[in-house]
Amino acid sequence: MLVWALAGCGSAVEGEAEPLSGQEGLFDPCTDIPDSAIRGVGLDPLTKERDLVGVEELGWKICSWTGPWYFVVVMSNVYSLQDVRSNTDFTGFRDVEIGQRQGVQYSRAQDQVGASCYVATPVEQGTIWLRVSRMGLHPIEESTCTLATRYGAELETYWPH
């Protein structure tokens, strides 16, 4: 991909974008999940955002889309399901089926209102996480865990094995 970047006092530098070390081989939800699939699950591909506020995170590929009152975020990383279960930031682990895969559903430990829910499935590189989180203080119209499991089941066919 050709990238134009500002360097110094307004001059442009042309060149290829260099991924962060450790990013090679990670599933990239922004490019590996087609827009037609995003449209097919009822989200608008034009709302796609890469990374966290445009900042690439080492060891992660992140992509999000905006729903009516929530965000859907797909995160690819090198961590195992055991790493997820061992992380004290998360709680409420429940084994679930995500499409044709076995996975786990969980939430953040400090989330007392169900504002976000995650599902994760193992893949060769580590895990794919899908999170549904309400936007701001929008009312929660449906369980974020129900939505996360549904979106995971609908999109997992695009995830690596």
Short mmCIF file of C-alpha atoms in Angstrom, two decimals:
data_model
loop_
_atom_site.label_atom_id
_atom_site.label_comp_id
_atom_site.label_asym_id
_atom_site.label_seq_id
_atom_site.Cartn_x
_atom_site.Cartn_y
_atom_site.Cartn_z
CA MET A 1 0.00 0.00 0.00
CA LEU A 2 1.38 3.37 -0.96
CA VAL A 3 1.56 5.75 1.96
CA TRP A 4 2.09 9.50 1.95
CA ALA A 5 3.45 10.87 5.19
CA LEU A 6 4.41 14.36 6.21
CA ALA A 7 8.03 14.73 7.14
CA GLY A 8 9.80 17.80 8.42
CA CYS A 9 8.27 21.08 7.35
CA GLY A 10 5.55 20.02 4.99
CA SER A 11 7.50 17.87 2.54
CA ALA A 12 5.94 14.55 1.54
CA VAL A 13 7.69 11.21 1.76
CA GLU A 14 6.55 8.40 -0.51
CA GLY A 15 7.08 4.75 0.35
CA GLU A 16 5.69 1.45 1.54
CA ALA A 17 4.16 1.24 5.00
CA GLU A 18 6.20 -0.91 7.34
CA PRO A 19 4.24 -3.08 9.80
CA LEU A 20 5.33 -3.15 13.41
CA SER A 21 7.58 -6.06 14.27
CA GLY A 22 5.42 -9.00 15.38
CA GLN A 23 2.52 -8.07 13.09
CA GLU A 24 3.55 -10.37 10.24
CA GLY A 25 1.23 -13.32 9.75
CA LEU A 26 -1.62 -11.95 11.86
CA PHE A 27 -5.11 -12.17 10.41
CA ASP A 28 -6.17 -8.63 9.48
CA PRO A 29 -9.93 -8.22 10.01
CA CYS A 30 -10.00 -4.93 8.09
CA THR A 31 -8.75 -6.58 4.91
CA ASP A 32 -9.54 -10.27 5.45
CA ILE A 33 -13.25 -9.83 6.20
CA PRO A 34 -14.84 -8.60 2.97
CA ASP A 35 -17.16 -5.59 2.92
CA SER A 36 -19.88 -7.87 1.53
CA ALA A 37 -19.72 -9.95 4.74
CA ILE A 38 -19.93 -6.81 6.89
CA ARG A 39 -22.94 -5.66 4.86
CA GLY A 40 -24.40 -9.17 5.16
CA VAL A 41 -24.44 -8.98 8.98
CA GLY A 42 -26.17 -5.59 8.90
CA LEU A 43 -23.20 -3.28 9.46
CA ASP A 44 -22.05 -0.48 7.18
CA PRO A 45 -18.56 -1.09 5.73
CA LEU A 46 -18.11 2.69 5.45
CA THR A 47 -17.95 2.88 9.28
CA LYS A 48 -14.81 0.69 9.33
CA GLU A 49 -11.98 1.92 11.56
CA ARG A 50 -8.54 0.34 11.71
CA ASP A 51 -6.58 -0.07 14.97
CA LEU A 52 -7.29 1.96 18.12
CA VAL A 53 -7.96 5.54 17.08
CA GLY A 54 -5.66 4.91 14.12
CA VAL A 55 -2.74 3.69 16.24
CA GLU A 56 -1.40 0.20 15.48
CA GLU A 57 -0.95 -1.97 18.57
CA LEU A 58 2.02 -4.33 18.71
CA GLY A 59 0.84 -7.95 18.42
CA TRP A 60 -2.70 -7.00 17.40
CA LYS A 61 -4.70 -6.35 14.23
CA ILE A 62 -7.91 -4.52 15.12
CA CYS A 63 -10.90 -3.43 13.07
CA SER A 64 -14.25 -1.98 14.15
CA TRP A 65 -17.58 -1.08 12.63
CA THR A 66 -20.45 0.99 14.02
CA GLY A 67 -23.88 -0.48 14.66
CA PRO A 68 -27.03 1.43 15.63
CA TRP A 69 -26.06 1.85 19.32
CA TYR A 70 -22.87 -0.23 19.59
CA PHE A 71 -19.47 -0.97 18.08
CA VAL A 72 -18.40 -4.37 16.74
CA VAL A 73 -14.64 -4.88 17.08
CA VAL A 74 -12.68 -7.84 15.70
CA MET A 75 -9.21 -8.30 17.18
CA SER A 76 -6.55 -10.69 15.97
CA ASN A 77 -3.64 -11.47 18.30
CA VAL A 78 -1.04 -14.03 19.39
CA TYR A 79 -2.59 -14.84 22.78
CA SER A 80 -4.10 -18.23 23.65
CA LEU A 81 -7.50 -18.89 25.21
CA GLN A 82 -5.61 -19.82 28.38
CA ASP A 83 -4.02 -16.34 28.35
CA VAL A 84 -7.52 -14.84 28.07
CA ARG A 85 -8.86 -16.96 30.94
CA SER A 86 -5.84 -16.06 33.10
CA ASN A 87 -6.28 -12.32 32.61
CA THR A 88 -7.83 -10.86 35.78
CA ASP A 89 -9.27 -7.96 33.76
CA PHE A 90 -11.86 -10.45 32.46
CA THR A 91 -14.59 -12.44 34.19
CA GLY A 92 -17.72 -14.51 33.59
CA PHE A 93 -16.10 -17.05 31.29
CA ARG A 94 -18.54 -19.34 29.55
CA ASP A 95 -17.79 -21.93 26.87
CA VAL A 96 -19.79 -21.20 23.71
CA GLU A 97 -20.02 -22.30 20.11
CA ILE A 98 -19.06 -19.58 17.65
CA GLY A 99 -20.29 -20.87 14.32
CA GLN A 100 -18.38 -24.10 13.75
CA ARG A 101 -15.79 -23.35 16.45
CA GLN A 102 -15.55 -23.78 20.18
CA GLY A 103 -14.85 -20.55 21.99
CA VAL A 104 -15.31 -18.61 25.17
CA GLN A 105 -17.55 -15.67 26.08
CA TYR A 106 -16.50 -13.19 28.77
CA SER A 107 -16.65 -9.56 29.87
CA ARG A 108 -14.51 -7.00 31.63
CA ALA A 109 -14.42 -7.48 35.40
CA GLN A 110 -15.43 -3.86 36.10
CA ASP A 111 -18.39 -3.93 33.67
CA GLN A 112 -21.43 -4.24 35.95
CA VAL A 113 -24.07 -3.26 33.37
CA GLY A 114 -23.24 -5.46 30.38
CA ALA A 115 -21.96 -2.58 28.27
CA SER A 116 -19.47 -4.88 26.50
CA CYS A 117 -19.09 -8.57 25.81
CA TYR A 118 -16.34 -10.58 24.16
CA VAL A 119 -16.16 -13.92 22.41
CA ALA A 120 -12.85 -15.51 21.46
CA THR A 121 -11.87 -18.54 19.41
CA PRO A 122 -8.46 -20.15 19.00
CA VAL A 123 -6.67 -19.97 15.65
CA GLU A 124 -3.15 -21.05 14.60
CA GLN A 125 -1.66 -17.61 15.30
CA GLY A 126 -3.37 -17.29 18.74
CA THR A 127 -6.97 -16.09 19.07
CA ILE A 128 -9.57 -13.96 17.35
CA TRP A 129 -11.66 -11.84 19.72
CA LEU A 130 -14.93 -10.17 18.82
CA ARG A 131 -16.30 -7.50 21.14
CA VAL A 132 -19.63 -5.70 21.09
CA SER A 133 -19.67 -2.48 23.15
CA ARG A 134 -22.35 0.12 23.47
CA MET A 135 -21.50 3.60 22.22
CA GLY A 136 -21.24 6.16 24.98
CA LEU A 137 -24.33 6.15 27.16
CA HIS A 138 -26.72 4.79 24.54
CA PRO A 139 -29.33 2.50 26.09
CA ILE A 140 -28.48 -1.18 25.81
CA GLU A 141 -31.24 -2.48 23.54
CA GLU A 142 -30.11 -6.13 23.41
CA SER A 143 -27.60 -8.19 25.36
CA THR A 144 -24.08 -7.39 24.13
CA CYS A 145 -23.22 -11.08 24.72
CA THR A 146 -26.08 -12.19 22.46
CA LEU A 147 -24.85 -9.77 19.79
CA ALA A 148 -21.19 -10.82 20.18
CA THR A 149 -22.07 -14.50 19.83
CA ARG A 150 -24.28 -13.79 16.80
CA TYR A 151 -21.69 -11.63 15.01
CA GLY A 152 -18.97 -14.16 15.83
CA ALA A 153 -21.04 -16.99 14.34
CA GLU A 154 -21.74 -14.96 11.21
CA LEU A 155 -18.14 -13.83 10.66
CA GLU A 156 -16.05 -16.80 11.85
CA THR A 157 -16.04 -18.40 8.39
CA TYR A 158 -13.62 -15.60 7.36
CA TRP A 159 -11.26 -16.27 10.28
CA PRO A 160 -8.17 -18.44 9.83
CA HIS A 161 -7.97 -21.93 11.29
#
